[in-house]
Tab-separated table of C-alpha atoms and ligand atoms in Angstrom:
chain	number	residue	atom	x	y	z
A	18	MET	CA	-2.210	-45.159	88.342
A	19	GLN	CA	-0.682	-44.714	91.797
A	20	LEU	CA	-0.007	-48.067	93.385
A	21	LYS	CA	3.097	-47.567	95.444
A	22	VAL	CA	2.297	-46.985	99.088
A	23	LYS	CA	3.528	-43.546	100.191
A	24	GLU	CA	6.957	-43.621	101.813
A	25	GLU	CA	5.531	-41.358	104.522
A	26	LEU	CA	3.298	-44.163	105.779
A	27	PHE	CA	6.399	-46.203	106.616
A	28	ASP	CA	8.114	-43.279	108.239
A	29	GLU	CA	5.563	-42.005	110.745
A	30	PRO	CA	7.611	-39.773	113.062
A	31	THR	CA	5.185	-40.133	115.966
A	32	CYS	CA	5.727	-43.914	116.058
A	33	GLU	CA	8.150	-44.801	118.819
A	34	HIS	CA	9.870	-47.549	116.788
A	35	ASN	CA	10.820	-44.968	114.157
A	36	ILE	CA	12.385	-42.737	116.785
A	37	GLN	CA	14.474	-45.562	118.199
A	38	LYS	CA	15.517	-47.601	115.185
A	39	LYS	CA	17.636	-46.595	112.234
A	40	GLU	CA	15.846	-48.982	109.925
A	41	LYS	CA	12.342	-47.567	109.619
A	42	LYS	CA	9.376	-49.864	109.273
A	43	ALA	CA	5.691	-48.967	109.165
A	44	CYS	CA	4.694	-51.734	111.506
A	45	LYS	CA	5.596	-55.314	112.249
A	46	THR	CA	6.039	-57.365	109.098
A	47	ALA	CA	4.672	-60.860	108.661
A	48	VAL	CA	6.645	-63.743	110.119
A	49	PRO	CA	6.386	-67.098	108.295
A	50	GLY	CA	4.292	-69.519	110.302
A	51	SER	CA	2.684	-66.891	112.474
A	52	SER	CA	-0.712	-65.255	111.963
A	53	THR	CA	-0.464	-61.713	110.585
A	54	GLY	CA	-3.877	-60.560	111.782
A	55	GLY	CA	-5.115	-59.378	108.383
A	56	CYS	CA	-3.870	-57.666	105.238
A	57	ALA	CA	-3.875	-53.972	104.273
A	58	LEU	CA	-7.375	-54.341	102.805
A	59	ASP	CA	-8.581	-55.636	106.142
A	60	GLY	CA	-7.039	-52.650	107.969
A	61	ALA	CA	-8.463	-50.082	105.543
A	62	TYR	CA	-11.917	-51.661	105.571
A	63	ILE	CA	-12.028	-51.673	109.374
A	64	VAL	CA	-11.307	-47.931	109.480
A	65	LEU	CA	-13.606	-46.755	106.683
A	66	SER	CA	-16.535	-49.160	106.611
A	67	PRO	CA	-18.275	-47.691	109.722
A	68	ILE	CA	-19.001	-44.524	107.666
A	69	ARG	CA	-22.679	-45.177	107.475
A	70	ASP	CA	-23.893	-43.205	104.449
A	71	ALA	CA	-21.191	-44.367	102.041
A	72	LEU	CA	-20.936	-47.499	99.917
A	73	HIS	CA	-17.859	-49.650	100.423
A	74	VAL	CA	-16.910	-51.577	97.286
A	75	VAL	CA	-14.086	-54.100	97.371
A	76	HIS	CA	-12.622	-54.422	93.878
A	77	GLY	CA	-11.293	-57.941	93.720
A	78	PRO	CA	-12.172	-61.626	93.991
A	79	ILE	CA	-15.145	-62.144	96.279
A	80	ASN	CA	-13.030	-63.790	98.974
A	81	CYS	CA	-11.205	-60.525	99.686
A	82	LEU	CA	-14.506	-59.066	100.871
A	83	GLY	CA	-15.274	-62.244	102.783
A	84	ASN	CA	-12.027	-61.724	104.641
A	85	SER	CA	-12.882	-58.207	105.810
A	86	TYR	CA	-16.646	-57.822	105.948
A	87	ASN	CA	-18.465	-57.210	109.229
A	88	GLN	CA	-15.609	-58.091	111.546
A	89	ARG	CA	-16.563	-55.470	114.100
A	90	THR	CA	-19.804	-54.789	115.856
A	91	SER	CA	-19.824	-51.081	114.934
A	92	GLU	CA	-23.253	-49.628	115.615
A	93	SER	CA	-24.987	-46.718	113.948
A	94	LYS	CA	-27.925	-44.441	114.602
A	95	GLY	CA	-29.626	-42.937	111.613
A	96	ASN	CA	-31.455	-44.086	108.530
A	97	GLU	CA	-28.438	-44.959	106.446
A	98	THR	CA	-27.034	-48.391	107.011
A	99	PHE	CA	-25.503	-48.979	103.589
A	100	TYR	CA	-22.287	-49.858	105.286
A	101	MET	CA	-23.849	-53.132	106.354
A	102	TYR	CA	-23.957	-54.293	102.724
A	103	GLY	CA	-20.873	-56.198	101.611
A	104	MET	CA	-20.167	-54.970	98.070
A	105	THR	CA	-17.615	-56.367	95.673
A	106	SER	CA	-16.890	-56.364	91.941
A	107	SER	CA	-16.258	-60.106	92.383
A	108	ILE	CA	-13.767	-60.404	89.546
A	109	ASN	CA	-13.175	-63.779	87.912
A	110	GLU	CA	-10.821	-65.395	85.350
A	111	ASN	CA	-12.425	-63.563	82.391
A	112	ASP	CA	-11.941	-60.234	84.152
A	113	LEU	CA	-8.299	-61.039	84.636
A	114	ILE	CA	-7.845	-61.449	80.881
A	115	PHE	CA	-10.132	-58.683	79.599
A	116	GLY	CA	-9.908	-56.233	82.500
A	117	SER	CA	-12.613	-55.297	85.002
A	118	GLU	CA	-12.616	-51.490	85.223
A	119	ASP	CA	-15.856	-51.299	83.202
A	120	LYS	CA	-17.460	-53.931	85.383
A	121	LEU	CA	-16.454	-51.929	88.453
A	122	LYS	CA	-17.863	-48.675	87.029
A	123	LYS	CA	-21.161	-50.284	86.005
A	124	GLY	CA	-21.510	-51.908	89.421
A	125	ILE	CA	-20.917	-48.641	91.254
A	126	VAL	CA	-23.340	-46.681	89.050
A	127	TYR	CA	-25.994	-49.354	89.659
A	128	ALA	CA	-25.420	-49.320	93.420
A	129	VAL	CA	-25.404	-45.511	93.656
A	130	ASN	CA	-28.698	-45.304	91.754
A	131	LYS	CA	-30.203	-47.900	94.034
A	132	PHE	CA	-28.964	-46.623	97.415
A	133	ASN	CA	-28.329	-42.919	96.861
A	134	PRO	CA	-25.250	-42.768	99.149
A	135	LYS	CA	-23.226	-39.660	100.033
A	136	GLY	CA	-19.966	-41.224	98.897
A	137	VAL	CA	-18.265	-44.388	97.661
A	138	PHE	CA	-14.997	-46.010	98.740
A	139	ILE	CA	-13.303	-48.341	96.242
A	140	TYR	CA	-10.835	-50.718	97.899
A	141	ASN	CA	-8.087	-52.109	95.699
A	142	THR	CA	-6.963	-55.698	96.247
A	143	CYS	CA	-4.012	-57.816	95.132
A	144	VAL	CA	-5.348	-59.188	91.843
A	145	PRO	CA	-6.463	-55.949	90.100
A	146	ALA	CA	-3.418	-54.190	91.537
A	147	LEU	CA	-1.151	-56.787	89.922
A	148	THR	CA	-2.947	-56.640	86.567
A	149	GLY	CA	-2.594	-52.846	86.657
A	150	GLU	CA	-6.187	-51.647	86.931
A	151	ASP	CA	-6.532	-47.917	87.512
A	152	ILE	CA	-9.011	-47.487	90.363
A	153	GLY	CA	-7.805	-43.893	90.806
A	154	GLY	CA	-8.953	-43.157	87.243
A	155	VAL	CA	-12.277	-44.938	87.814
A	156	ALA	CA	-12.806	-42.917	91.017
A	157	ARG	CA	-12.052	-39.601	89.249
A	158	GLU	CA	-14.436	-40.387	86.404
A	159	LEU	CA	-17.244	-41.463	88.721
A	160	THR	CA	-16.781	-38.502	91.075
A	161	GLU	CA	-17.603	-36.227	88.145
A	162	LYS	CA	-20.356	-38.380	86.738
A	163	LEU	CA	-22.160	-39.114	90.014
A	164	ASN	CA	-21.430	-35.816	91.765
A	165	ILE	CA	-20.426	-37.464	95.056
A	166	PRO	CA	-16.933	-38.238	96.383
A	167	VAL	CA	-15.690	-41.559	95.016
A	168	VAL	CA	-12.539	-42.379	96.916
A	169	PRO	CA	-9.836	-44.826	95.762
A	170	VAL	CA	-8.235	-46.757	98.630
A	171	GLN	CA	-4.945	-48.379	97.593
A	172	SER	CA	-5.301	-51.207	100.055
A	173	GLN	CA	-3.943	-54.158	98.027
A	174	GLY	CA	-2.980	-56.777	100.583
A	175	PHE	CA	0.546	-57.365	99.310
A	176	SER	CA	1.523	-53.819	100.405
A	177	GLY	CA	1.500	-54.821	104.049
A	178	GLY	CA	-0.545	-55.779	107.081
A	179	LYS	CA	-3.604	-54.474	108.879
A	180	ASN	CA	-1.774	-51.628	110.584
A	181	LEU	CA	-0.540	-50.249	107.282
A	182	GLY	CA	-4.104	-50.588	105.947
A	183	ASN	CA	-5.306	-48.347	108.806
A	184	LYS	CA	-2.836	-45.690	107.696
A	185	ILE	CA	-3.807	-46.056	104.019
A	186	ALA	CA	-7.435	-45.467	105.050
A	187	GLY	CA	-6.452	-42.372	107.055
A	188	ASP	CA	-4.538	-41.098	104.037
A	189	ALA	CA	-7.573	-41.645	101.763
A	190	LEU	CA	-9.737	-39.586	104.137
A	191	PHE	CA	-7.113	-36.865	104.325
A	192	GLU	CA	-6.673	-36.653	100.534
A	193	TYR	CA	-10.259	-37.017	99.349
A	194	VAL	CA	-12.741	-36.224	102.124
A	195	ILE	CA	-11.485	-33.972	104.944
A	196	GLY	CA	-11.739	-30.243	104.283
A	197	LYS	CA	-14.158	-30.613	101.353
A	198	LYS	CA	-17.096	-28.889	103.062
A	199	GLU	CA	-17.732	-26.176	105.661
A	200	PRO	CA	-20.070	-26.890	108.603
A	201	ASN	CA	-23.181	-24.837	109.367
A	202	ILE	CA	-22.221	-22.190	111.890
A	203	ASP	CA	-24.934	-23.368	114.322
A	204	ILE	CA	-23.272	-26.741	114.937
A	205	LEU	CA	-20.042	-25.138	116.136
A	206	THR	CA	-19.396	-24.232	119.765
A	207	ASP	CA	-16.326	-22.860	121.562
A	208	TYR	CA	-15.031	-26.374	122.175
A	209	ASN	CA	-15.199	-28.554	119.070
A	210	ILE	CA	-13.286	-31.806	118.909
A	211	ASN	CA	-12.922	-34.811	116.599
A	212	LEU	CA	-12.399	-38.339	117.833
A	213	ILE	CA	-10.079	-40.347	115.602
A	214	GLY	CA	-10.047	-44.145	115.754
A	215	GLU	CA	-13.332	-44.678	117.632
A	216	TYR	CA	-15.417	-47.266	115.755
A	217	ASN	CA	-18.493	-47.298	117.983
A	218	ILE	CA	-18.250	-50.957	118.880
A	219	LYS	CA	-21.447	-51.888	120.691
A	220	GLY	CA	-22.350	-48.197	120.855
A	221	GLU	CA	-19.256	-47.124	122.827
A	222	LEU	CA	-19.109	-43.843	120.932
A	223	PHE	CA	-22.567	-42.907	122.221
A	224	LEU	CA	-21.314	-43.258	125.816
A	225	ILE	CA	-18.222	-41.129	125.129
A	226	LYS	CA	-20.319	-38.518	123.319
A	227	LYS	CA	-22.677	-38.275	126.293
A	228	ALA	CA	-19.764	-37.729	128.706
A	229	LEU	CA	-18.268	-35.071	126.417
A	230	SER	CA	-21.579	-33.290	126.081
A	231	ASP	CA	-22.116	-33.347	129.898
A	232	ASN	CA	-18.818	-31.472	130.104
A	233	GLY	CA	-19.828	-28.922	127.451
A	234	ILE	CA	-17.518	-30.363	124.761
A	235	ASN	CA	-18.888	-30.652	121.239
A	236	LEU	CA	-18.058	-33.777	119.239
A	237	LEU	CA	-17.918	-32.253	115.760
A	238	SER	CA	-16.840	-35.388	113.871
A	239	ASN	CA	-16.125	-38.958	114.758
A	240	ILE	CA	-13.658	-40.788	112.570
A	241	THR	CA	-15.315	-43.158	111.875
A	242	GLY	CA	-17.945	-45.008	113.952
A	243	ASN	CA	-21.483	-43.868	113.069
A	244	ALA	CA	-19.935	-41.099	110.915
A	245	THR	CA	-21.482	-39.444	107.885
A	246	MET	CA	-19.436	-38.298	104.906
A	247	GLU	CA	-20.475	-34.731	105.649
A	248	GLU	CA	-19.178	-34.696	109.220
A	249	ILE	CA	-15.804	-36.010	108.083
A	250	MET	CA	-15.684	-33.395	105.320
A	251	TYR	CA	-15.982	-30.559	107.830
A	252	SER	CA	-13.817	-32.153	110.543
A	253	HIS	CA	-11.048	-29.654	109.698
A	254	LYS	CA	-13.006	-27.052	111.698
A	255	ALA	CA	-12.369	-28.769	115.048
A	256	GLY	CA	-10.103	-27.154	117.632
A	257	LEU	CA	-8.628	-30.474	118.815
A	258	ASN	CA	-8.176	-34.030	117.546
A	259	VAL	CA	-8.386	-36.774	120.159
A	260	VAL	CA	-6.837	-40.010	118.929
A	261	VAL	CA	-8.576	-42.913	120.607
A	262	CYS	CA	-6.880	-46.244	120.951
A	263	SER	CA	-5.478	-46.314	117.434
A	264	LYS	CA	-1.784	-45.723	117.062
A	265	ALA	CA	-2.072	-46.241	113.308
A	266	LEU	CA	-4.329	-43.220	112.906
A	267	VAL	CA	-1.895	-40.849	114.596
A	268	TYR	CA	-0.715	-40.408	111.003
A	269	LEU	CA	-4.041	-38.760	110.139
A	270	ALA	CA	-3.953	-36.550	113.251
A	271	ARG	CA	-0.425	-35.409	112.402
A	272	LYS	CA	-1.399	-34.588	108.799
A	273	MET	CA	-4.388	-32.570	110.041
A	274	GLU	CA	-2.119	-30.697	112.440
A	275	GLU	CA	0.283	-29.855	109.606
A	276	LYS	CA	-2.406	-28.715	107.162
A	277	TYR	CA	-5.123	-27.240	109.389
A	278	GLY	CA	-3.205	-26.452	112.577
A	279	ILE	CA	-5.360	-28.770	114.724
A	280	PRO	CA	-3.350	-30.055	117.716
A	281	PHE	CA	-3.890	-33.636	118.810
A	282	ILE	CA	-3.725	-35.685	121.979
A	283	GLU	CA	-3.950	-39.454	122.504
A	284	GLU	CA	-6.440	-40.670	125.087
A	285	SER	CA	-8.228	-43.802	126.252
A	286	PHE	CA	-11.813	-43.980	127.492
A	287	PHE	CA	-11.537	-47.436	129.078
A	288	GLY	CA	-12.095	-47.169	132.822
A	289	LEU	CA	-13.017	-44.473	135.305
A	290	SER	CA	-9.516	-43.028	135.801
A	291	SER	CA	-8.750	-42.939	132.063
A	292	THR	CA	-12.089	-41.335	131.200
A	293	ASN	CA	-11.553	-38.695	133.901
A	294	ASN	CA	-8.023	-38.049	132.619
A	295	ALA	CA	-9.222	-37.815	129.017
A	296	MET	CA	-11.908	-35.267	129.941
A	297	LEU	CA	-9.430	-33.177	131.885
A	298	HIS	CA	-6.761	-33.313	129.154
A	299	ILE	CA	-9.311	-32.252	126.524
A	300	ALA	CA	-10.408	-29.310	128.685
A	301	GLU	CA	-6.789	-28.326	129.374
A	302	SER	CA	-6.024	-28.394	125.636
A	303	PHE	CA	-8.502	-25.535	125.129
A	304	LYS	CA	-6.673	-23.521	127.821
A	305	ASP	CA	-9.963	-22.143	129.116
A	306	ALA	CA	-10.148	-21.786	132.903
A	307	LYS	CA	-13.973	-21.859	132.907
A	308	LEU	CA	-14.091	-25.127	130.980
A	309	ILE	CA	-11.388	-26.699	133.140
A	310	GLU	CA	-13.288	-25.721	136.291
A	311	LYS	CA	-16.530	-27.189	134.926
A	312	VAL	CA	-14.850	-30.461	133.908
A	313	LYS	CA	-13.128	-30.814	137.308
A	314	LYS	CA	-16.484	-30.410	139.081
A	315	ASN	CA	-18.124	-32.952	136.770
A	316	ILE	CA	-15.287	-35.413	137.309
A	317	GLU	CA	-15.705	-35.126	141.056
A	318	SER	CA	-19.427	-35.798	141.015
A	319	LYS	CA	-19.221	-38.500	138.309
A	320	THR	CA	-16.463	-40.319	140.191
A	321	LYS	CA	-18.623	-40.497	143.338
A	322	ILE	CA	-21.586	-41.894	141.379
A	323	ILE	CA	-19.572	-44.483	139.430
A	324	ARG	CA	-17.566	-45.636	142.480
A	325	LYS	CA	-20.869	-46.332	144.207
A	326	GLU	CA	-22.154	-48.256	141.186
A	327	ILE	CA	-19.075	-50.455	140.838
A	328	GLU	CA	-18.736	-51.009	144.590
A	329	PRO	CA	-20.647	-54.350	144.747
A	330	TYR	CA	-18.580	-55.756	141.855
A	331	LYS	CA	-15.320	-54.338	143.168
A	332	LYS	CA	-15.858	-56.006	146.540
A	333	PHE	CA	-15.939	-59.382	144.819
A	334	LEU	CA	-13.327	-58.670	142.142
A	335	THR	CA	-10.589	-57.161	144.309
A	336	GLY	CA	-7.464	-59.302	144.145
A	337	LYS	CA	-8.791	-61.569	141.368
A	338	ARG	CA	-6.082	-62.421	138.842
A	339	VAL	CA	-6.577	-61.537	135.167
A	340	LEU	CA	-4.676	-62.672	132.121
A	341	LEU	CA	-5.231	-59.986	129.495
A	342	TYR	CA	-4.444	-60.961	125.939
A	343	THR	CA	-5.560	-58.286	123.522
A	344	GLY	CA	-3.968	-55.998	120.980
A	345	GLY	CA	-2.200	-52.653	120.793
A	346	VAL	CA	-3.537	-49.857	122.934
A	347	LYS	CA	-5.933	-52.136	124.817
A	348	SER	CA	-2.864	-53.883	126.266
A	349	TRP	CA	-2.543	-50.904	128.663
A	350	SER	CA	-5.876	-49.086	128.519
A	351	LEU	CA	-7.735	-52.109	129.877
A	352	ILE	CA	-5.181	-52.482	132.691
A	353	SER	CA	-6.293	-49.072	133.913
A	354	ALA	CA	-9.944	-50.169	133.831
A	355	LEU	CA	-9.144	-53.432	135.637
A	356	ASN	CA	-7.161	-51.523	138.277
A	357	ASP	CA	-10.281	-49.397	138.836
A	358	LEU	CA	-12.107	-52.650	139.631
A	359	GLY	CA	-9.417	-53.737	142.082
A	360	MET	CA	-8.260	-56.636	139.888
A	361	LYS	CA	-4.693	-57.806	139.492
A	362	VAL	CA	-3.409	-58.110	135.926
A	363	ILE	CA	-0.777	-60.855	135.868
A	364	ALA	CA	0.150	-60.606	132.192
A	365	THR	CA	-0.800	-58.641	129.112
A	366	GLY	CA	-0.287	-59.383	125.423
A	367	VAL	CA	2.114	-57.047	123.623
A	368	LYS	CA	2.327	-58.755	120.224
A	369	LYS	CA	0.715	-55.793	118.459
A	370	SER	CA	1.863	-53.124	120.942
A	371	THR	CA	4.227	-50.275	120.186
A	372	GLU	CA	7.114	-49.210	122.449
A	373	GLU	CA	4.861	-46.434	123.672
A	374	ASP	CA	2.151	-48.934	124.590
A	375	LYS	CA	4.756	-50.875	126.574
A	376	ASN	CA	5.802	-47.720	128.430
A	377	ARG	CA	2.178	-47.087	129.323
A	378	ILE	CA	1.875	-50.642	130.677
A	379	LYS	CA	4.798	-49.841	133.005
A	380	GLU	CA	2.986	-46.693	134.193
A	381	PHE	CA	0.051	-48.809	135.393
A	382	ASP	CA	2.308	-51.478	136.857
A	383	ALA	CA	3.642	-49.846	140.014
A	384	ASN	CA	5.432	-53.015	141.218
A	385	GLY	CA	6.740	-54.142	137.833
A	386	ASN	CA	4.911	-57.458	138.168
A	387	ILE	CA	2.931	-57.563	134.928
A	388	ILE	CA	4.414	-60.004	132.426
A	389	MET	CA	4.528	-58.718	128.832
A	390	LEU	CA	3.497	-61.619	126.631
A	391	ASP	CA	4.858	-61.435	123.104
A	392	ASN	CA	3.846	-64.903	122.042
A	393	GLY	CA	0.264	-65.644	122.999
A	394	ASN	CA	-0.310	-68.893	121.168
A	395	PRO	CA	-2.784	-71.172	122.988
A	396	VAL	CA	-0.038	-73.399	124.418
A	397	ASN	CA	1.710	-70.412	126.024
A	398	LEU	CA	-1.540	-68.954	127.303
A	399	ILE	CA	-2.625	-72.251	128.880
A	400	LYS	CA	0.783	-72.543	130.597
A	401	MET	CA	0.597	-68.938	131.816
A	402	ILE	CA	-2.938	-69.452	133.174
A	403	LYS	CA	-1.734	-72.509	135.101
A	404	ASP	CA	1.612	-71.118	136.331
A	405	GLU	CA	0.222	-67.746	137.374
A	406	GLN	CA	-3.117	-69.090	138.645
A	407	ALA	CA	-5.268	-66.754	136.589
A	408	ASP	CA	-8.919	-66.498	137.594
A	409	ILE	CA	-10.144	-65.237	134.204
A	410	LEU	CA	-8.914	-64.694	130.637
A	411	LEU	CA	-9.837	-61.445	128.889
A	412	ALA	CA	-9.039	-61.737	125.192
A	413	GLY	CA	-10.441	-61.923	121.655
A	414	GLY	CA	-13.042	-64.504	120.600
A	415	ARG	CA	-10.516	-66.923	119.125
A	416	ASN	CA	-9.102	-67.522	122.609
A	417	GLN	CA	-12.394	-68.600	124.131
A	418	TYR	CA	-11.432	-72.257	123.845
A	419	THR	CA	-8.055	-71.554	125.434
A	420	ALA	CA	-9.948	-70.476	128.549
A	421	ILE	CA	-12.359	-73.408	128.384
A	422	LYS	CA	-9.443	-75.847	128.064
A	423	SER	CA	-7.907	-74.204	131.146
A	424	LEU	CA	-11.252	-74.485	132.990
A	425	ILE	CA	-11.431	-70.768	133.749
A	426	PRO	CA	-13.973	-68.102	132.687
A	427	PHE	CA	-13.482	-65.931	129.634
A	428	LEU	CA	-14.634	-62.478	128.520
A	429	ASP	CA	-14.345	-61.210	124.950
A	430	VAL	CA	-12.895	-57.682	125.004
A	431	ASN	CA	-11.950	-57.449	121.334
A	432	GLN	CA	-13.909	-56.165	118.380
A	433	GLU	CA	-16.611	-58.855	118.625
A	434	ARG	CA	-17.373	-57.959	122.260
A	435	SER	CA	-21.034	-57.923	123.143
A	436	ASN	CA	-20.962	-55.012	125.601
A	437	SER	CA	-19.759	-51.419	125.590
A	438	TYR	CA	-16.836	-50.866	127.949
A	439	THR	CA	-15.878	-47.227	127.409
A	440	SER	CA	-16.624	-44.131	129.437
A	441	TYR	CA	-18.408	-43.970	132.784
A	442	GLU	CA	-21.169	-46.459	132.010
A	443	GLY	CA	-18.624	-48.770	130.380
A	444	ILE	CA	-16.661	-49.459	133.568
A	445	VAL	CA	-19.899	-50.492	135.278
A	446	HIS	CA	-20.672	-52.844	132.355
A	447	LEU	CA	-17.156	-54.290	132.527
A	448	GLY	CA	-17.354	-54.873	136.283
A	449	ARG	CA	-20.741	-56.544	135.957
A	450	GLN	CA	-19.704	-58.777	133.048
A	451	ILE	CA	-16.535	-60.011	134.777
A	452	TYR	CA	-18.523	-60.581	137.977
A	453	LEU	CA	-21.133	-62.606	136.051
A	454	GLU	CA	-18.474	-64.651	134.255
A	455	LEU	CA	-16.646	-65.472	137.474
A	456	ASN	CA	-19.895	-66.516	139.115
A	457	SER	CA	-21.230	-68.532	136.210
A	458	PRO	CA	-22.156	-72.064	137.378
A	459	VAL	CA	-20.950	-73.444	134.019
A	460	TYR	CA	-17.345	-73.441	135.154
A	461	ASP	CA	-18.113	-75.520	138.246
A	462	VAL	CA	-19.787	-78.068	135.987
A	463	ILE	CA	-16.840	-78.308	133.563
A	464	ARG	CA	-14.310	-78.414	136.404
A	465	LYS	CA	-16.187	-81.332	138.004
A	466	ALA	CA	-16.390	-83.093	134.628
A	467	ASN	CA	-12.609	-82.918	134.240
B	521	SF4	S1	-3.982	-60.377	100.809
B	521	SF4	FE1	-4.732	-59.661	98.792
B	521	SF4	S2	-5.917	-61.378	98.003
B	521	SF4	FE2	-5.675	-61.725	100.216
B	521	SF4	S3	-7.540	-60.794	101.138
B	521	SF4	FE3	-5.900	-59.236	101.162
B	521	SF4	S4	-6.260	-58.064	99.269
B	521	SF4	FE4	-7.364	-60.004	99.018
């Protein structure tokens, strides 16, 4: 039984905080009295559950699944939607005393016979981890018996937070899935890439894939929105890994570089400028003059089209003041998109941001005016909205009432968002949604009522 989380996950050399500090920490640790934003199970489930032809079985009390299930609006195309089922061994007091490995095995065999998936992920949780259940052994036995990959994910919540869970999931893919199959020769082109950390929220992957394909770049595997087990198995054949908005999964990109020699870059597809930059950086990574030329031409024509499409929104939005309170990479990538729309970001949340994220914020903040908000509790946000005269709050769903209390419009830009905001079409959607929010008559009504 291997329970201890690998030392390597705490020591990621590409994480800025490990370069700067002597005391190495995987990510921020929990602070008493402050919300942690999910346990390791949560983080692992977020990364792996969009794999659409696999079953995802949480081995633990039913509430562990309740905590993680269906938190993101990842979309999928294809017949397999097993990932939408929440599966758990739902262990109880009896299982604690007599053990629940057999129950887990029987449950998985039943589910595999019923759904015929291409793989199974077993997520460990605190209780079976503490009682010493061997999910690695169960996974080995079932892999042989069922003839599909059955992957143990050591995601017991007491190991750490959501960010660590992301890394544990990346490690599970690296150990048990990637490199286990070769692709058919006819799906390979001269320019094959993987996206890592794109979860296809509201179909955003489809927009990025379209832009890549217009530029002659082949998306071999996406890790993991809308992914199949097979495409992840042969992802080691890509010529480049593009890490999208997920610092935690840089670990996986680095491991793939070490083992398969695949270089990686980190890019964002939020906004016109960022999408253009991402396309150009991908082309430049292949060091092919023809491809670079083609991408530059496409960027030129696409920029003209999109600028025309966002023009009516930009006219209205220019100079409007935004308070952005979201996590990690979005703390800077959305600033770029909002700059494209002419808006002025007055503050951005950096609670979950790395040092590198903060440096990127500075890159987009020519005058050094953007406030970096470390503590975004509702009281602070309401004060900031008032003091800085924000016109709109862009944040996660839980902050909707913060905006309503401040009598200003709100747009959800986190995982529960109801629109796709990446790539070329995404910036048009974002402009339109903010425009609609700012012009909604609802806010006049509530302002008058107060
Ligand atoms: S912290 Fe442990 S018990 Fe709580 S949801 Fe996470 S895995 Fe389950």
